Tab-separated table of C-alpha atoms and ligand atoms in Angstrom:
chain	number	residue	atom	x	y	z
A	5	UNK	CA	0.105	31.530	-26.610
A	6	UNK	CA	-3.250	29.264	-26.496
A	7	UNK	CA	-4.405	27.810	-23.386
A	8	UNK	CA	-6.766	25.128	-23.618
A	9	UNK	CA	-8.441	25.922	-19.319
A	10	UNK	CA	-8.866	23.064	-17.273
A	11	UNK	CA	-13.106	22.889	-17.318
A	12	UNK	CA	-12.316	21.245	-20.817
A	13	UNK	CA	-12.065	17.836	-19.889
A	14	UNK	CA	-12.754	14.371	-21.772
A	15	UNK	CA	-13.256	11.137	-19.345
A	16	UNK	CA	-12.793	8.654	-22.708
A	17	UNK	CA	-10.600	9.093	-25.987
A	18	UNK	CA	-12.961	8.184	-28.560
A	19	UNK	CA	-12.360	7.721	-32.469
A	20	UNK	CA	-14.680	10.693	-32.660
A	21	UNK	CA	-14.453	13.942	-30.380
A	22	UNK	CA	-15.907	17.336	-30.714
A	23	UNK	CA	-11.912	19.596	-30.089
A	24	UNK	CA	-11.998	22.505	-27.695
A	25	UNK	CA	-9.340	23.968	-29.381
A	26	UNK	CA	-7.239	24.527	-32.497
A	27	UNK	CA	-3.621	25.118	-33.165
A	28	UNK	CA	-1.038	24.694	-36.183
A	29	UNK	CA	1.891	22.465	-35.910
A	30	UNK	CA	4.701	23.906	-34.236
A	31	UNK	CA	2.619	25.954	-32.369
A	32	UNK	CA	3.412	26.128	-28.650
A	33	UNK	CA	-0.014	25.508	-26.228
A	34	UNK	CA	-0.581	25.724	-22.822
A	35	UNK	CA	-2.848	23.198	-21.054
A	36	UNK	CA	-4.531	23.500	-17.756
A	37	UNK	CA	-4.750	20.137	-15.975
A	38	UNK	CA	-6.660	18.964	-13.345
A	39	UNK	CA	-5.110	16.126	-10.998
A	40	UNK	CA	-6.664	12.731	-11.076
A	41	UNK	CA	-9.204	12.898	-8.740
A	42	UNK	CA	-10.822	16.527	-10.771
A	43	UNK	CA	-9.237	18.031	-7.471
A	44	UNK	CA	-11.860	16.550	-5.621
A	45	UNK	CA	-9.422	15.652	-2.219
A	46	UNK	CA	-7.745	18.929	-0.989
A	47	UNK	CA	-6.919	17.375	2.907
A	48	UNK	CA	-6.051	14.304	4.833
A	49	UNK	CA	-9.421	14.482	5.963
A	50	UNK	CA	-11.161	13.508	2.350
A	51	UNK	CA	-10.810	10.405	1.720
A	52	UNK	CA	-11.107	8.571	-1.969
A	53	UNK	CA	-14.276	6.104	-0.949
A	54	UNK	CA	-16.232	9.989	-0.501
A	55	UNK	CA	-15.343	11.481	-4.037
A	56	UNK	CA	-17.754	10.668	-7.256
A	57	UNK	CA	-16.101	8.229	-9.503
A	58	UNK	CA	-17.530	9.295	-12.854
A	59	UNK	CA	-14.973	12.095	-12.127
A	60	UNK	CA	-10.945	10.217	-12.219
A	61	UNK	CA	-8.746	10.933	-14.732
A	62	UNK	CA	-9.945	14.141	-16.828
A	63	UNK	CA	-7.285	14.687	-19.319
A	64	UNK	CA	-8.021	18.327	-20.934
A	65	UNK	CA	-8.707	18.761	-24.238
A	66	UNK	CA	-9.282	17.471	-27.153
A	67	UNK	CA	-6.677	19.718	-29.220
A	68	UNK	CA	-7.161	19.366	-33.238
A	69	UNK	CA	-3.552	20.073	-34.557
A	70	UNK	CA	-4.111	21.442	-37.953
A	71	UNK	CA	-3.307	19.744	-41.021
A	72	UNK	CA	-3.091	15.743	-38.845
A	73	UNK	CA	-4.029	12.809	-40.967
A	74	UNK	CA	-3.937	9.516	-39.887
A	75	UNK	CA	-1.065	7.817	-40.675
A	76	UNK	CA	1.135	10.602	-39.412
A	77	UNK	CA	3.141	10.541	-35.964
A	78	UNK	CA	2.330	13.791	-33.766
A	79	UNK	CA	5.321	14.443	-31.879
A	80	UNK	CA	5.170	16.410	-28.695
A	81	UNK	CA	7.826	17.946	-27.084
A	82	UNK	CA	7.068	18.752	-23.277
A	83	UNK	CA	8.263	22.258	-23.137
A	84	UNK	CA	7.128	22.793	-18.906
A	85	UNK	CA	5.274	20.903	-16.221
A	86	UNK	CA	4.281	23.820	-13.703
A	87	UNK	CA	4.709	22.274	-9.464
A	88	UNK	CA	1.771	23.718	-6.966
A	89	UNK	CA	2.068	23.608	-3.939
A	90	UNK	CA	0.831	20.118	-2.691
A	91	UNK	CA	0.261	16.945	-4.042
A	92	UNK	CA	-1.969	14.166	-3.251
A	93	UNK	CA	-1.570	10.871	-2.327
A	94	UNK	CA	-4.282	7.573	-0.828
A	95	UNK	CA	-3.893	4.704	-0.511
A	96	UNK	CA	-7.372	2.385	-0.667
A	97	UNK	CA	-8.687	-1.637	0.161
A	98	UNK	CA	-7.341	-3.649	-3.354
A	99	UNK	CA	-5.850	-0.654	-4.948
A	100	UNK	CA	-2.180	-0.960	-5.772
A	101	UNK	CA	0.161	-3.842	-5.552
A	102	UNK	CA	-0.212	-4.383	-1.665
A	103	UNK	CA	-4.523	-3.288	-1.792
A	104	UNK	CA	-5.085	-6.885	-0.037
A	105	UNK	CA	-3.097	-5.525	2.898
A	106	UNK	CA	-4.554	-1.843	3.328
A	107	UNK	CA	-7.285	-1.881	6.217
A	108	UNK	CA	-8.633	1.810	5.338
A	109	UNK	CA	-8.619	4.504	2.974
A	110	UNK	CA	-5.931	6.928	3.601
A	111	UNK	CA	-4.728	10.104	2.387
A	112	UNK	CA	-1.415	11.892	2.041
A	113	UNK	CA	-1.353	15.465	1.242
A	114	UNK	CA	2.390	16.382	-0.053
A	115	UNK	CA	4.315	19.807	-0.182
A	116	UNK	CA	5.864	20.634	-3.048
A	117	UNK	CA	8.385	23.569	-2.278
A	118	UNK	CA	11.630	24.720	-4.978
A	119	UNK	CA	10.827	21.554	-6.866
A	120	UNK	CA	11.072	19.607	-3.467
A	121	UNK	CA	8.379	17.042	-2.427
A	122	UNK	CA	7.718	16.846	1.385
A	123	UNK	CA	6.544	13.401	2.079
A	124	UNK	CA	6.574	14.031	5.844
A	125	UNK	CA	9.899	14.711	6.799
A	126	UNK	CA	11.393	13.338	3.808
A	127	UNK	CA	12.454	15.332	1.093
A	128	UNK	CA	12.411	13.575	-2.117
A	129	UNK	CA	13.325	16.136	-5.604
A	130	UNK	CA	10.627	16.748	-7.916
A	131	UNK	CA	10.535	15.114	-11.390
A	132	UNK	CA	7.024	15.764	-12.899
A	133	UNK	CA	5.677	13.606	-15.321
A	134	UNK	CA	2.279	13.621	-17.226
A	135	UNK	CA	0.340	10.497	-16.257
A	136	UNK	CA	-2.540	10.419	-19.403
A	137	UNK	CA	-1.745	11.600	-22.550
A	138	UNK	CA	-3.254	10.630	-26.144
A	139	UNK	CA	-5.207	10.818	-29.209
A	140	UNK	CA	-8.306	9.873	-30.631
A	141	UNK	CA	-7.658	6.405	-31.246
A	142	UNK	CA	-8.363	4.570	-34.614
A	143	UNK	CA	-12.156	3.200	-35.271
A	144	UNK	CA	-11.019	-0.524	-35.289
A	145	UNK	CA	-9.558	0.147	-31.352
A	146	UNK	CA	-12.820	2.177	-30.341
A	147	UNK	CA	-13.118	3.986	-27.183
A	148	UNK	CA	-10.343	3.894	-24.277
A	149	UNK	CA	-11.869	5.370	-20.535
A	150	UNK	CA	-8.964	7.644	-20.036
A	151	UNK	CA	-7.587	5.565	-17.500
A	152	UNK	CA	-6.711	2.322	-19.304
A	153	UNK	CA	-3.475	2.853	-21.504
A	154	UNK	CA	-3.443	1.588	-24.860
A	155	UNK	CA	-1.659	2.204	-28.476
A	156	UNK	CA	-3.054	5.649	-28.381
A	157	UNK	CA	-1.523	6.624	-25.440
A	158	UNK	CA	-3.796	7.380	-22.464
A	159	UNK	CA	-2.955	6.416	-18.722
A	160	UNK	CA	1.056	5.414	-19.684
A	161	UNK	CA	1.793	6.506	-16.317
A	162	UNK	CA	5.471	6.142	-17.296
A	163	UNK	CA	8.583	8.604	-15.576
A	164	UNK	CA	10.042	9.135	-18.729
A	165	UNK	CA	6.944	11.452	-20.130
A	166	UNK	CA	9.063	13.959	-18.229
A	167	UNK	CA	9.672	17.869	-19.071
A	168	UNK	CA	12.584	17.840	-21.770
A	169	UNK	CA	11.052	14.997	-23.145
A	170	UNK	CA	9.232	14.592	-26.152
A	171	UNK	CA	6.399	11.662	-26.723
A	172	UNK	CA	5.725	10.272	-30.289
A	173	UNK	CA	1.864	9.440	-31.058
A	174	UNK	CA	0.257	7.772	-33.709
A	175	UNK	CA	-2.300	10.041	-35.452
A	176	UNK	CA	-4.984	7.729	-35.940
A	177	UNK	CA	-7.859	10.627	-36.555
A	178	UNK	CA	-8.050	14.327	-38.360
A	179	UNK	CA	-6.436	16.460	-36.092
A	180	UNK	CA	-5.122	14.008	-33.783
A	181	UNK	CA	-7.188	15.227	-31.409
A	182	UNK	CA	-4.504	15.236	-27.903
A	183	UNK	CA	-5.890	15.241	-24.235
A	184	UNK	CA	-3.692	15.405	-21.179
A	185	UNK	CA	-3.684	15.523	-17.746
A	186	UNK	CA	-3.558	13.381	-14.447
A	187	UNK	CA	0.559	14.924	-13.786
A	188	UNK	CA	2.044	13.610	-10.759
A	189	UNK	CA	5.571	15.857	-9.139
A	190	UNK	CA	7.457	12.489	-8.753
A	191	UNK	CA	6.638	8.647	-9.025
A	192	UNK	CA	8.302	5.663	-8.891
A	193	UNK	CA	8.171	2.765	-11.701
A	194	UNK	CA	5.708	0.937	-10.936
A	195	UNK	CA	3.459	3.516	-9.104
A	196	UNK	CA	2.880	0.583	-6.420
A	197	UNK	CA	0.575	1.878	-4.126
A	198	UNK	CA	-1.914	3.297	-6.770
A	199	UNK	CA	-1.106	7.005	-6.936
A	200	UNK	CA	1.571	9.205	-7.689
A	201	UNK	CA	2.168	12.473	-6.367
A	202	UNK	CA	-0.914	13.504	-8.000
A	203	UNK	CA	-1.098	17.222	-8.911
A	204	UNK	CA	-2.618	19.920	-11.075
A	205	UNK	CA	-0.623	21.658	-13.475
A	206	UNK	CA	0.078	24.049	-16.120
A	207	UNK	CA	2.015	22.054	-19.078
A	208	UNK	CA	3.516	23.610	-21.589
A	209	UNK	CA	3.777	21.270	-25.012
A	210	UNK	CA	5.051	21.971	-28.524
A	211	UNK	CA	3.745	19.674	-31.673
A	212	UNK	CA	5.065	18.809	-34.884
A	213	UNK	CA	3.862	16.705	-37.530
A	214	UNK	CA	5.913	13.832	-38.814
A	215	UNK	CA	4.078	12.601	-42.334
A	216	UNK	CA	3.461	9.373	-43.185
A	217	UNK	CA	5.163	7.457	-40.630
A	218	UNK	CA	3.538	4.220	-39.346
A	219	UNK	CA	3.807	4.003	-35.454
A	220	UNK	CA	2.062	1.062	-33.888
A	221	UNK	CA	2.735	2.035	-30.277
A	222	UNK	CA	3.715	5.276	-28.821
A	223	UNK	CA	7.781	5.820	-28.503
A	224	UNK	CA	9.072	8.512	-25.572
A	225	UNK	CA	12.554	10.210	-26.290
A	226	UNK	CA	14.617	11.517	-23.349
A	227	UNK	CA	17.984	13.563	-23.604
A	228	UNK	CA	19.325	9.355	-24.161
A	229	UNK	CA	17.429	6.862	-24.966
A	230	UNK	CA	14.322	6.181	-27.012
A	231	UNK	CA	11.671	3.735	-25.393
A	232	UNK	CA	8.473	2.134	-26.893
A	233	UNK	CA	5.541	2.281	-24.373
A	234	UNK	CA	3.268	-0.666	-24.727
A	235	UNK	CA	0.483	-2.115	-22.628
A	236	UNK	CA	-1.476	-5.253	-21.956
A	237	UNK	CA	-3.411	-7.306	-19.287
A	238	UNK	CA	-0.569	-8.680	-18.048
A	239	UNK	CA	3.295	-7.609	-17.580
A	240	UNK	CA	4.586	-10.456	-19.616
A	241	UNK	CA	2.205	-9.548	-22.363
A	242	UNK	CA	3.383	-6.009	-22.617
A	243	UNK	CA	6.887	-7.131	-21.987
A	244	UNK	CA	6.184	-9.282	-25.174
A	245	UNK	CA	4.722	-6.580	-26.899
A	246	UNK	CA	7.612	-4.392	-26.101
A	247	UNK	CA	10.168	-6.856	-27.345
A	248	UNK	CA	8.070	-7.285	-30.406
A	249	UNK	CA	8.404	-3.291	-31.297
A	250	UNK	CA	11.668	-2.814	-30.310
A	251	UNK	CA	13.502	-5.214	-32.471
A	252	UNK	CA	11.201	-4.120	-35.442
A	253	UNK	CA	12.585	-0.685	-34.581
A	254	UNK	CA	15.838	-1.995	-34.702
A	255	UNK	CA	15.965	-3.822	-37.309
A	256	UNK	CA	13.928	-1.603	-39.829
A	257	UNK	CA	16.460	1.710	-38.274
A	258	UNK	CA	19.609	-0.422	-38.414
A	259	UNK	CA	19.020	-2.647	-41.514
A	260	UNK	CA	19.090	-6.378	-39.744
A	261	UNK	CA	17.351	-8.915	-40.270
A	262	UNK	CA	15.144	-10.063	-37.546
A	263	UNK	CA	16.992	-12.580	-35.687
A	264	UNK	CA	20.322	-10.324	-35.748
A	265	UNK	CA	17.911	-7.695	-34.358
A	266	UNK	CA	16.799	-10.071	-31.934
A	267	UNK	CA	20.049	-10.712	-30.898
A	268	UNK	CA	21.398	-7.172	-30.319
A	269	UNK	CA	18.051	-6.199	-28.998
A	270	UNK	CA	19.085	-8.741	-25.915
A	271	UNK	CA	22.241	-7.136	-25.732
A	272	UNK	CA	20.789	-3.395	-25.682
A	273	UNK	CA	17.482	-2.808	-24.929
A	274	UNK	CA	16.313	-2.580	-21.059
A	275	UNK	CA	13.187	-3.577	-20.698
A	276	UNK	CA	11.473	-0.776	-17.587
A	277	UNK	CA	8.014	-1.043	-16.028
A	278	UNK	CA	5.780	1.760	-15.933
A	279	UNK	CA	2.936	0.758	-14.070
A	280	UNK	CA	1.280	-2.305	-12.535
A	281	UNK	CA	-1.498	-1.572	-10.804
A	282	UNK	CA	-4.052	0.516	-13.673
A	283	UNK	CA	-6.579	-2.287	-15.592
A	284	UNK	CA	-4.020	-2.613	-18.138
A	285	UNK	CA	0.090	-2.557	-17.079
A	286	UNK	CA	2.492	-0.733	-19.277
A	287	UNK	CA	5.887	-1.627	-19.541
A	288	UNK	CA	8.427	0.006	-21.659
A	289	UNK	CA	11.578	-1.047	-24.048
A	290	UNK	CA	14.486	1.066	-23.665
A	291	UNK	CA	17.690	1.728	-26.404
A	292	UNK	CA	19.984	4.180	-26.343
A	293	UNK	CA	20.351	6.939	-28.488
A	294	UNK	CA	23.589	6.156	-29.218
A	295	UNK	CA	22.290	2.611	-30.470
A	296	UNK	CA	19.511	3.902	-32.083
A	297	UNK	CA	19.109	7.497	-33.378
A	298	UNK	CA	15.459	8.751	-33.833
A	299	UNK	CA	16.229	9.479	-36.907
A	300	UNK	CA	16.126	6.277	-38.861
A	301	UNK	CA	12.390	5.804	-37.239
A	302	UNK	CA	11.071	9.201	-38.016
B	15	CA	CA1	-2.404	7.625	-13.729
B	16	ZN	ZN1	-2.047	9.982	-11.371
């Protein structure tokens, strides 16, 4: 099996990046990731206003996925999310939903023991989730810093990117070029106070090519349901945004015309948050499986 090590890091997807690594679709690939800070706070004692800035949210990579042209969807199925030992939390003045009423920096360090997370004395279960993942995005969108989300994926920060889960991707360059990393061991919707359980791992992905399938915004499929991840400056925008793609979906996958898809849209789609508090918020639009089979999208 490939593994793409952890020193391979990109701080921006860009249209155009030099990959670290090859593989062929279908190919199974392990990536090393670092968490979000490059590992830079390891105790209570470090705090986030000490660490060097240039250095949040390496995603490894980028990965060139043989035979990728734009136009095609990459689909990647999320094989394994490896738990260390500890997680990292802070908390920081005007970071997060409440950052008008934290005083001081503060940090959290978090055992992670047989897929338990020890928040103090509180045991909470593990359910990892990758926090940046994406592509090269297309020339027209230009560069994304890897921690603003966007069509190409990036800082999604969304529960559902989950192990058993596979994420959709628009292939916008050659080889698709993926980067990942930034995995947290739980987090709520919303990641309100900034930070998830923030966490290195090992995560174990599988790709396959879909060809020729336009996808404006990336879609994540869980064991039921099928959601479109979108982003924008504000909630309501990417709640629009959201709406926008998921009655397409339907309509195009169920044969309706717009306003009937509009219609039963209201009646099945559940409209989650991901997160609030990166530069852009990303929101997600929910159907089930049984509503909508990802088969008559892909
Ligand atoms: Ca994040
Ligand atoms: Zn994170």
């Amino acid at each position: 099996m490939k593994v793409v090590t952890s020193d391979k890091v990109i701080y921006t997807f860009r249209p155009d990046m030099e990959p670290v690594q090859k593989i062929l679709p279908d190919e199974i690939v392990e990536v090393e990731t670092n968490d979000c800070f490059l590992n830079q706070i390891e105790n209570e004692e470090q705090l986030i206003d000490e660490i060097d800035f240039s250095k949040i949210n390496p995603a490894t990579g980028p990965i060139y996925v043989e035979g990728a042209e734009p136009g095609d969807v990459l689909k990647i199925e999320i094989l394994k999310i490896n738990l260390p030992d500890k997680g990292i939390m802070i908390v920081a003045p005007n970071e997060g939903v409440l950052g008008s009423f934290v005083e001081r920096a503060q940090t959290r360090v978090v055992k992670i023991e047989n897929k338990v997370c020890h928040f103090k004395s509180i045991s909470i279960p593990a359910k990892p989730m990758i926090g940046v993942i994406g592509v090269a995005p297309s020339q027209k969108d230009g560069e994304y810093p890897t921690g603003i989300p966007w069509k190409h994926g990036g800082n999604m920060d969304t529960t559902d990117i989950t192990e058993g889960a596979a994420l959709y991707l628009p292939v916008n360059q050659k080889g698709a070029l993926l980067a990942l990393g930034d995995c947290h061991a739980v987090m709520g919707d919303g990641e309100v106070c900034v930070t998830g359980c923030e966490i290195r791992s090992k995560v174990r992905l599988k790709t396959t090519l879909i060809k020729g399938v336009p996808l404006e915004w990336p879609i994540v499929e869980t064991n039921n349901s099928l959601a479109v991840v979108t982003s924008g400056n504000t909630v309501e925008g990417a709640i629009e945004e959201a709406t926008r793609c998921a009655v397409n979906h339907l309509s195009k996958g169920l044969n309706l015309d717009w306003s009937d898809a509009y219609m039963l849209a209201s009646l099945v789609v559940n409209i989650k948050v991901s997160q609030v508090v990166d530069p852009k918020k990303t929101v997600r639009a929910s159907i089930s499986k049984e509503i909508l089979n990802p088969k008559r999208i892909f």
